[in-house]
PDB file of C-alpha atoms and ligand atoms in Angstrom:
ATOM      1  CA  MET A  10     -10.902 -13.747   3.342  1.00 95.00           C
ATOM      2  CA  ILE A  11     -10.219 -12.202  -0.059  1.00 98.00           C
ATOM      3  CA  LEU A  12     -12.079  -9.027  -0.993  1.00 98.00           C
ATOM      4  CA  LYS A  13     -12.858  -8.982  -4.709  1.00 98.00           C
ATOM      5  CA  ASN A  14     -12.376  -5.731  -6.673  1.00 98.00           C
ATOM      6  CA  PHE A  15      -9.726  -4.597  -4.207  1.00 98.00           C
ATOM      7  CA  ALA A  16      -6.035  -4.175  -5.130  1.00 98.00           C
ATOM      8  CA  VAL A  17      -3.164  -2.687  -3.162  1.00 98.00           C
ATOM      9  CA  PHE A  18       0.136  -1.056  -4.095  1.00 98.00           C
ATOM     10  CA  GLU A  19       2.999  -1.916  -1.738  1.00 98.00           C
ATOM     11  CA  GLY A  20       6.707  -1.150  -1.647  1.00 98.00           C
ATOM     12  CA  GLY A  21       9.458   0.602   0.243  1.00 98.00           C
ATOM     13  CA  ASP A  22       9.596   4.386   0.563  1.00 96.00           C
ATOM     14  CA  GLY A  23      10.491   6.008  -2.769  1.00 96.00           C
ATOM     15  CA  SER A  24       9.272   3.028  -4.808  1.00 97.00           C
ATOM     16  CA  GLY A  25       6.707   5.189  -6.623  1.00 97.00           C
ATOM     17  CA  THR A  26       3.380   3.732  -5.474  1.00 97.00           C
ATOM     18  CA  THR A  27       1.778   7.160  -5.020  1.00 97.00           C
ATOM     19  CA  THR A  28       2.830   8.377  -8.485  1.00 97.00           C
ATOM     20  CA  GLN A  29       1.561   5.205 -10.101  1.00 98.00           C
ATOM     21  CA  LEU A  30      -1.804   5.360  -8.375  1.00 98.00           C
ATOM     22  CA  GLU A  31      -2.191   8.871  -9.766  1.00 98.00           C
ATOM     23  CA  LEU A  32      -1.318   7.643 -13.279  1.00 97.00           C
ATOM     24  CA  VAL A  33      -3.981   4.924 -13.044  1.00 96.00           C
ATOM     25  CA  ARG A  34      -6.513   7.526 -11.949  1.00 95.00           C
ATOM     26  CA  ASN A  35      -5.674   9.714 -14.934  1.00 95.00           C
ATOM     27  CA  ARG A  36      -6.030   6.789 -17.283  1.00 93.00           C
ATOM     28  CA  PHE A  37      -9.499   6.144 -15.901  1.00 88.00           C
ATOM     29  CA  ILE A  38     -10.514   9.793 -16.128  1.00 87.00           C
ATOM     30  CA  GLN A  39      -9.310  10.039 -19.720  1.00 88.00           C
ATOM     31  CA  SER A  40     -11.369   7.086 -20.879  1.00 81.00           C
ATOM     32  CA  SER A  41     -14.360   8.763 -22.518  1.00 68.00           C
ATOM     33  CA  PRO A  42     -17.006   7.583 -22.821  1.00 67.00           C
ATOM     34  CA  PRO A  43     -16.311   5.896 -19.486  1.00 73.00           C
ATOM     35  CA  VAL A  44     -15.908   2.186 -20.086  1.00 75.00           C
ATOM     36  CA  PHE A  45     -14.610   1.285 -16.679  1.00 85.00           C
ATOM     37  CA  PRO A  46     -16.345   0.616 -13.343  1.00 91.00           C
ATOM     38  CA  PRO A  47     -16.280   3.418 -10.745  1.00 94.00           C
ATOM     39  CA  LEU A  48     -12.769   3.803  -9.343  1.00 95.00           C
ATOM     40  CA  TYR A  49     -11.957   4.641  -5.734  1.00 97.00           C
ATOM     41  CA  THR A  50      -8.312   5.388  -4.996  1.00 98.00           C
ATOM     42  CA  THR A  51      -7.217   5.722  -1.412  1.00 98.00           C
ATOM     43  CA  CYS A  52      -4.163   5.441   0.840  1.00 98.00           C
ATOM     44  CA  GLU A  53      -2.833   4.553   4.263  1.00 98.00           C
ATOM     45  CA  PRO A  54      -2.247   6.288   6.555  1.00 98.00           C
ATOM     46  CA  THR A  55      -5.669   7.729   5.680  1.00 98.00           C
ATOM     47  CA  ASP A  56      -6.587  11.400   5.901  1.00 98.00           C
ATOM     48  CA  GLY A  57      -8.918  10.642   8.837  1.00 98.00           C
ATOM     49  CA  PRO A  58      -8.122  11.649  12.445  1.00 98.00           C
ATOM     50  CA  ILE A  59      -5.996   8.568  13.233  1.00 98.00           C
ATOM     51  CA  GLY A  60      -4.171   8.840   9.913  1.00 98.00           C
ATOM     52  CA  ARG A  61      -3.331  12.470  10.613  1.00 98.00           C
ATOM     53  CA  LEU A  62      -1.938  11.533  14.007  1.00 98.00           C
ATOM     54  CA  LEU A  63       0.165   8.844  12.317  1.00 98.00           C
ATOM     55  CA  ARG A  64       1.536  11.291   9.739  1.00 98.00           C
ATOM     56  CA  SER A  65       2.606  13.614  12.503  1.00 98.00           C
ATOM     57  CA  ALA A  66       4.440  10.699  14.172  1.00 98.00           C
ATOM     58  CA  LEU A  67       6.009   9.750  10.819  1.00 98.00           C
ATOM     59  CA  ARG A  68       7.321  13.301  10.444  1.00 96.00           C
ATOM     60  CA  GLY A  69       8.838  13.030  13.921  1.00 96.00           C
ATOM     61  CA  GLU A  70       6.652  15.805  15.374  1.00 97.00           C
ATOM     62  CA  ILE A  71       5.476  13.473  18.125  1.00 97.00           C
ATOM     63  CA  THR A  72       7.254  10.404  19.457  1.00 97.00           C
ATOM     64  CA  LEU A  73       5.274   7.236  20.062  1.00 98.00           C
ATOM     65  CA  GLN A  74       6.264   3.750  21.174  1.00 97.00           C
ATOM     66  CA  ALA A  75       6.569   1.212  18.366  1.00 97.00           C
ATOM     67  CA  GLU A  76       3.647  -0.778  19.798  1.00 98.00           C
ATOM     68  CA  THR A  77       1.496   2.370  19.907  1.00 98.00           C
ATOM     69  CA  LEU A  78       2.238   3.016  16.238  1.00 98.00           C
ATOM     70  CA  ALA A  79       1.350  -0.581  15.333  1.00 98.00           C
ATOM     71  CA  THR A  80      -1.954  -0.213  17.179  1.00 98.00           C
ATOM     72  CA  LEU A  81      -2.750   3.120  15.535  1.00 98.00           C
ATOM     73  CA  PHE A  82      -2.008   1.821  12.013  1.00 99.00           C
ATOM     74  CA  ALA A  83      -4.469  -1.025  12.680  1.00 99.00           C
ATOM     75  CA  ALA A  84      -7.077   1.362  14.108  1.00 98.00           C
ATOM     76  CA  ASP A  85      -6.729   3.647  11.078  1.00 99.00           C
ATOM     77  CA  ARG A  86      -7.162   0.586   8.837  1.00 99.00           C
ATOM     78  CA  ASN A  87     -10.260  -0.522  10.715  1.00 98.00           C
ATOM     79  CA  GLU A  88     -11.923   2.800   9.852  1.00 98.00           C
ATOM     80  CA  HIS A  89     -10.589   2.598   6.299  1.00 98.00           C
ATOM     81  CA  VAL A  90     -12.086  -0.845   5.693  1.00 99.00           C
ATOM     82  CA  TYR A  91     -15.289  -0.849   7.712  1.00 98.00           C
ATOM     83  CA  ALA A  92     -16.571   2.742   8.058  1.00 98.00           C
ATOM     84  CA  PRO A  93     -19.490   3.753   5.811  1.00 98.00           C
ATOM     85  CA  GLY A  94     -18.131   4.463   2.329  1.00 98.00           C
ATOM     86  CA  GLY A  95     -15.029   2.452   3.178  1.00 98.00           C
ATOM     87  CA  ILE A  96     -13.084  -0.216   1.313  1.00 98.00           C
ATOM     88  CA  GLU A  97     -15.395  -3.113   2.130  1.00 98.00           C
ATOM     89  CA  GLU A  98     -18.628  -1.340   1.235  1.00 98.00           C
ATOM     90  CA  ARG A  99     -17.269   0.061  -2.024  1.00 98.00           C
ATOM     91  CA  SER A 100     -15.632  -3.077  -3.328  1.00 98.00           C
ATOM     92  CA  LYS A 101     -18.717  -5.128  -2.485  1.00 98.00           C
ATOM     93  CA  ARG A 102     -20.938  -2.776  -4.459  1.00 97.00           C
ATOM     94  CA  GLY A 103     -18.768  -3.162  -7.551  1.00 96.00           C
ATOM     95  CA  GLU A 104     -16.311  -0.277  -7.405  1.00 97.00           C
ATOM     96  CA  LEU A 105     -12.674  -0.919  -8.171  1.00 97.00           C
ATOM     97  CA  VAL A 106     -10.798   0.022  -4.982  1.00 98.00           C
ATOM     98  CA  LEU A 107      -7.055   0.720  -5.136  1.00 98.00           C
ATOM     99  CA  SER A 108      -5.117   1.495  -1.982  1.00 98.00           C
ATOM    100  CA  ASP A 109      -1.617   2.904  -1.665  1.00 98.00           C
ATOM    101  CA  ARG A 110      -0.441   0.602   1.209  1.00 98.00           C
ATOM    102  CA  TYR A 111      -2.435  -1.787   3.391  1.00 98.00           C
ATOM    103  CA  VAL A 112      -1.912  -4.690   5.857  1.00 98.00           C
ATOM    104  CA  LEU A 113       1.434  -5.758   4.403  1.00 98.00           C
ATOM    105  CA  SER A 114       2.953  -2.348   5.221  1.00 98.00           C
ATOM    106  CA  SER A 115       2.225  -3.014   8.897  1.00 98.00           C
ATOM    107  CA  LEU A 116       3.611  -6.549   8.783  1.00 98.00           C
ATOM    108  CA  VAL A 117       6.781  -5.189   7.172  1.00 98.00           C
ATOM    109  CA  TYR A 118       7.426  -1.830   8.885  1.00 98.00           C
ATOM    110  CA  GLN A 119       6.003  -2.548  12.346  1.00 98.00           C
ATOM    111  CA  GLY A 120       7.339  -6.102  12.093  1.00 98.00           C
ATOM    112  CA  ILE A 121      10.818  -4.589  11.924  1.00 98.00           C
ATOM    113  CA  ASP A 122      10.092  -2.152  14.737  1.00 96.00           C
ATOM    114  CA  CYS A 123       8.332  -4.350  17.276  1.00 95.00           C
ATOM    115  CA  GLY A 124       8.518  -7.958  16.138  1.00 96.00           C
ATOM    116  CA  GLU A 125       6.186 -10.028  14.036  1.00 96.00           C
ATOM    117  CA  ALA A 126       3.586 -11.140  16.584  1.00 98.00           C
ATOM    118  CA  LEU A 127       1.843  -7.858  17.430  1.00 98.00           C
ATOM    119  CA  PRO A 128       1.223  -6.569  13.881  1.00 98.00           C
ATOM    120  CA  ARG A 129       0.060 -10.038  12.830  1.00 98.00           C
ATOM    121  CA  ARG A 130      -2.421 -10.210  15.669  1.00 98.00           C
ATOM    122  CA  LEU A 131      -3.672  -6.649  15.144  1.00 98.00           C
ATOM    123  CA  ASN A 132      -4.185  -7.251  11.420  1.00 98.00           C
ATOM    124  CA  SER A 133      -5.588 -10.765  11.392  1.00 97.00           C
ATOM    125  CA  ARG A 134      -9.223  -9.650  10.995  1.00 96.00           C
ATOM    126  CA  PHE A 135      -8.832  -7.607   7.834  1.00 98.00           C
ATOM    127  CA  PRO A 136      -9.854  -8.985   4.454  1.00 98.00           C
ATOM    128  CA  LEU A 137      -7.002  -9.451   1.978  1.00 98.00           C
ATOM    129  CA  PRO A 138      -6.933  -7.814  -1.458  1.00 98.00           C
ATOM    130  CA  GLU A 139      -7.562  -9.757  -4.631  1.00 98.00           C
ATOM    131  CA  LEU A 140      -4.352  -8.353  -6.140  1.00 98.00           C
ATOM    132  CA  LEU A 141      -1.134  -7.048  -4.612  1.00 98.00           C
ATOM    133  CA  LEU A 142       1.358  -5.106  -6.711  1.00 98.00           C
ATOM    134  CA  PHE A 143       4.787  -5.056  -5.121  1.00 98.00           C
ATOM    135  CA  PHE A 144       6.974  -2.192  -6.360  1.00 98.00           C
ATOM    136  CA  ASP A 145      10.408  -3.705  -6.176  1.00 98.00           C
ATOM    137  CA  ILE A 146      13.412  -1.392  -6.238  1.00 97.00           C
ATOM    138  CA  GLU A 147      16.900  -1.518  -4.825  1.00 96.00           C
ATOM    139  CA  SER A 148      16.741   0.541  -1.615  1.00 94.00           C
ATOM    140  CA  GLY A 149      19.745   2.732  -2.477  1.00 93.00           C
ATOM    141  CA  LEU A 150      18.072   3.855  -5.694  1.00 95.00           C
ATOM    142  CA  ALA A 151      14.778   4.478  -3.889  1.00 95.00           C
ATOM    143  CA  ILE A 152      16.546   6.612  -1.277  1.00 92.00           C
ATOM    144  CA  SER A 153      18.322   8.639  -3.951  1.00 91.00           C
ATOM    145  CA  ARG A 154      14.949   9.338  -5.590  1.00 90.00           C
ATOM    146  CA  MET A 155      13.721  10.791  -2.302  1.00 88.00           C
ATOM    147  CA  GLN A 156      16.606  13.248  -1.906  1.00 84.00           C
ATOM    148  CA  GLY A 157      14.566  16.115  -3.368  1.00 79.00           C
ATOM    149  CA  ARG A 158      11.738  15.795  -0.850  1.00 79.00           C
ATOM    150  CA  GLN A 159      11.367  18.498   1.764  1.00 72.00           C
ATOM    151  CA  ILE A 160      10.195  16.343   4.638  1.00 71.00           C
ATOM    152  CA  ARG A 161      12.056  13.253   5.815  1.00 83.00           C
ATOM    153  CA  GLU A 162      10.111  10.655   7.738  1.00 92.00           C
ATOM    154  CA  ILE A 163      11.243   8.371  10.551  1.00 92.00           C
ATOM    155  CA  TYR A 164      11.614   5.283   8.327  1.00 95.00           C
ATOM    156  CA  GLU A 165      13.419   6.993   5.462  1.00 92.00           C
ATOM    157  CA  TYR A 166      17.004   5.948   6.066  1.00 90.00           C
ATOM    158  CA  PRO A 167      19.066   3.362   4.189  1.00 92.00           C
ATOM    159  CA  ARG A 168      19.527   0.639   6.826  1.00 95.00           C
ATOM    160  CA  PHE A 169      15.799   0.505   7.595  1.00 96.00           C
ATOM    161  CA  GLN A 170      14.827   0.544   3.897  1.00 96.00           C
ATOM    162  CA  ARG A 171      17.151  -2.397   3.170  1.00 97.00           C
ATOM    163  CA  LYS A 172      15.307  -4.382   5.830  1.00 98.00           C
ATOM    164  CA  VAL A 173      11.965  -3.244   4.410  1.00 98.00           C
ATOM    165  CA  ARG A 174      12.771  -4.725   1.013  1.00 98.00           C
ATOM    166  CA  GLU A 175      13.976  -7.986   2.583  1.00 98.00           C
ATOM    167  CA  ARG A 176      10.827  -8.341   4.655  1.00 98.00           C
ATOM    168  CA  TYR A 177       8.539  -7.640   1.726  1.00 98.00           C
ATOM    169  CA  GLN A 178      10.344 -10.315  -0.268  1.00 98.00           C
ATOM    170  CA  ALA A 179      10.067 -12.755   2.636  1.00 98.00           C
ATOM    171  CA  LEU A 180       6.343 -12.114   3.180  1.00 98.00           C
ATOM    172  CA  LEU A 181       5.111 -12.130  -0.433  1.00 98.00           C
ATOM    173  CA  PRO A 182       4.973 -15.949  -0.670  1.00 97.00           C
ATOM    174  CA  TRP A 183       2.778 -16.021   2.436  1.00 94.00           C
ATOM    175  CA  TYR A 184       0.362 -13.581   0.797  1.00 95.00           C
ATOM    176  CA  ALA A 185       0.279 -15.698  -2.343  1.00 97.00           C
ATOM    177  CA  ARG A 186      -0.486 -18.813  -0.286  1.00 97.00           C
ATOM    178  CA  GLU A 187      -3.454 -16.984   1.224  1.00 96.00           C
ATOM    179  CA  GLY A 188      -4.877 -16.661  -2.293  1.00 97.00           C
ATOM    180  CA  VAL A 189      -3.778 -13.113  -3.165  1.00 98.00           C
ATOM    181  CA  ARG A 190      -2.520 -12.660  -6.748  1.00 98.00           C
ATOM    182  CA  VAL A 191       0.927 -11.150  -6.251  1.00 98.00           C
ATOM    183  CA  GLU A 192       2.598  -9.245  -9.094  1.00 98.00           C
ATOM    184  CA  ILE A 193       6.145  -7.985  -8.741  1.00 98.00           C
ATOM    185  CA  ILE A 194       6.725  -4.750 -10.638  1.00 98.00           C
ATOM    186  CA  ASP A 195      10.238  -3.630 -11.551  1.00 98.00           C
ATOM    187  CA  ALA A 196       9.990  -0.145 -10.050  1.00 98.00           C
ATOM    188  CA  SER A 197      13.455   0.941 -11.189  1.00 97.00           C
ATOM    189  CA  GLN A 198      12.129   1.572 -14.708  1.00 97.00           C
ATOM    190  CA  SER A 199      10.824   4.908 -16.019  1.00 97.00           C
ATOM    191  CA  PRO A 200       7.410   5.964 -14.647  1.00 97.00           C
ATOM    192  CA  GLN A 201       5.851   5.276 -18.076  1.00 97.00           C
ATOM    193  CA  ALA A 202       7.274   1.742 -18.259  1.00 98.00           C
ATOM    194  CA  VAL A 203       6.154   1.022 -14.692  1.00 98.00           C
ATOM    195  CA  ALA A 204       2.686   2.383 -15.537  1.00 98.00           C
ATOM    196  CA  GLU A 205       2.391  -0.087 -18.416  1.00 97.00           C
ATOM    197  CA  GLU A 206       3.244  -3.015 -16.124  1.00 98.00           C
ATOM    198  CA  VAL A 207       0.759  -1.778 -13.552  1.00 98.00           C
ATOM    199  CA  TRP A 208      -1.945  -1.449 -16.176  1.00 96.00           C
ATOM    200  CA  ARG A 209      -1.286  -4.952 -17.523  1.00 97.00           C
ATOM    201  CA  ALA A 210      -1.637  -6.415 -14.026  1.00 98.00           C
ATOM    202  CA  LEU A 211      -4.773  -4.434 -13.169  1.00 97.00           C
ATOM    203  CA  THR A 212      -6.582  -5.269 -16.384  1.00 94.00           C
ATOM    204  CA  GLN A 213      -6.319  -8.969 -15.516  1.00 96.00           C
ATOM    205  CA  MET A 214      -8.748  -8.355 -12.651  1.00 97.00           C
ATOM    206  CA  PRO A 215     -12.164  -9.841 -13.428  1.00 96.00           C
ATOM    207  CA  ILE A 216     -13.862  -6.466 -12.783  1.00 95.00           C
ATOM    208  CA  LEU A 217     -11.849  -4.916 -15.639  1.00 93.00           C
ATOM    209  CA  LYS A 218     -12.013  -7.885 -17.968  1.00 86.00           C
ATOM    210  CA  GLY A 219     -15.796  -7.493 -18.105  1.00 68.00           C
TER     211      GLY A 219
HETATM  212  P1  LIG B  18       4.152   6.877   2.186  1.00 95.59           P
HETATM  213  O1  LIG B  18       3.113   5.887   1.804  1.00 95.59           O
HETATM  214  O2  LIG B  18       5.466   6.770   1.530  1.00 95.59           O
HETATM  215  O3  LIG B  18       3.479   8.270   2.021  1.00 95.59           O
HETATM  216  P2  LIG B  18       4.210   9.673   1.827  1.00 95.59           P
HETATM  217  O4  LIG B  18       4.808   9.587   0.453  1.00 95.59           O
HETATM  218  O5  LIG B  18       3.062  10.618   1.932  1.00 95.59           O
HETATM  219  O6  LIG B  18       5.227   9.807   2.909  1.00 95.59           O
HETATM  220  O7  LIG B  18       4.430   6.940   3.742  1.00 95.59           O
HETATM  221  C1  LIG B  18       3.792   6.248   4.643  1.00 95.59           C
HETATM  222  C2  LIG B  18       4.793   5.726   5.633  1.00 95.59           C
HETATM  223  O8  LIG B  18       4.084   4.998   6.608  1.00 95.59           O
HETATM  224  C3  LIG B  18       5.805   4.766   5.011  1.00 95.59           C
HETATM  225  O9  LIG B  18       7.094   5.006   5.554  1.00 95.59           O
HETATM  226  C4  LIG B  18       5.329   3.421   5.500  1.00 95.59           C
HETATM  227  C5  LIG B  18       4.645   3.728   6.787  1.00 95.59           C
HETATM  228  N1  LIG B  18       3.596   2.757   7.142  1.00 95.59           N
HETATM  229  C6  LIG B  18       3.818   1.866   8.175  1.00 95.59           C
HETATM  230  O10 LIG B  18       4.885   1.884   8.801  1.00 95.59           O
HETATM  231  N2  LIG B  18       2.845   0.984   8.518  1.00 95.59           N
HETATM  232  C7  LIG B  18       1.644   0.925   7.879  1.00 95.59           C
HETATM  233  O11 LIG B  18       0.775   0.092   8.226  1.00 95.59           O
HETATM  234  C8  LIG B  18       1.419   1.853   6.808  1.00 95.59           C
HETATM  235  C9  LIG B  18       0.107   1.848   6.083  1.00 95.59           C
HETATM  236  C10 LIG B  18       2.419   2.764   6.468  1.00 95.59           C
END
């Protein structure tokens, strides 16, 4: 099922999804008088209890089996989508919901870690977004952009990130066949140029076209 008014940002680590979500938020805030629908920006892992547990595993503070991680990402998502004030409720009442990562992150990252079947099964119930923006960047460049960060996470090494990009590219056609509008963004450009591409794609959504 496709959830209208819901778009997701996906890409490998260091592809700039978080920065770009922030730029979209600013653009909304700066529009005065407000001409846009209410905007809800969010991310996965969430900042709820399961998301916090996941972040601690991502930082390597606790070690969990790959299958446990896959299950926790899906549990975190279940709260994210279905809890009161969550993705489903908000998008259905006419808010524009933008999430930094969603189901495809699990199919890609946990697919690499524990095979395709488990993440597919765990994620089969979730509605799909109307629009998916894939931030495409050569993994070496993405890794070099992350060099300044203080904390390294368990997936942030070159061999894994190369596989991440390959799996995203392999899975995008499947998403498109399911009826998701997929836009590939050249994430190697300057943040401003990327922001323009993102804005062009978002403003094609019916909720923003008016
Ligand atoms: P990221 O979104 O890059 O956030 P931050 O910049 O705060 O580190 O990190 C989230 C990490 O979690 C990223 O490496 C991808 C991973 N992840 C999964 O493996 N599976 C999932 O289902 C999700 C949502 C994220």
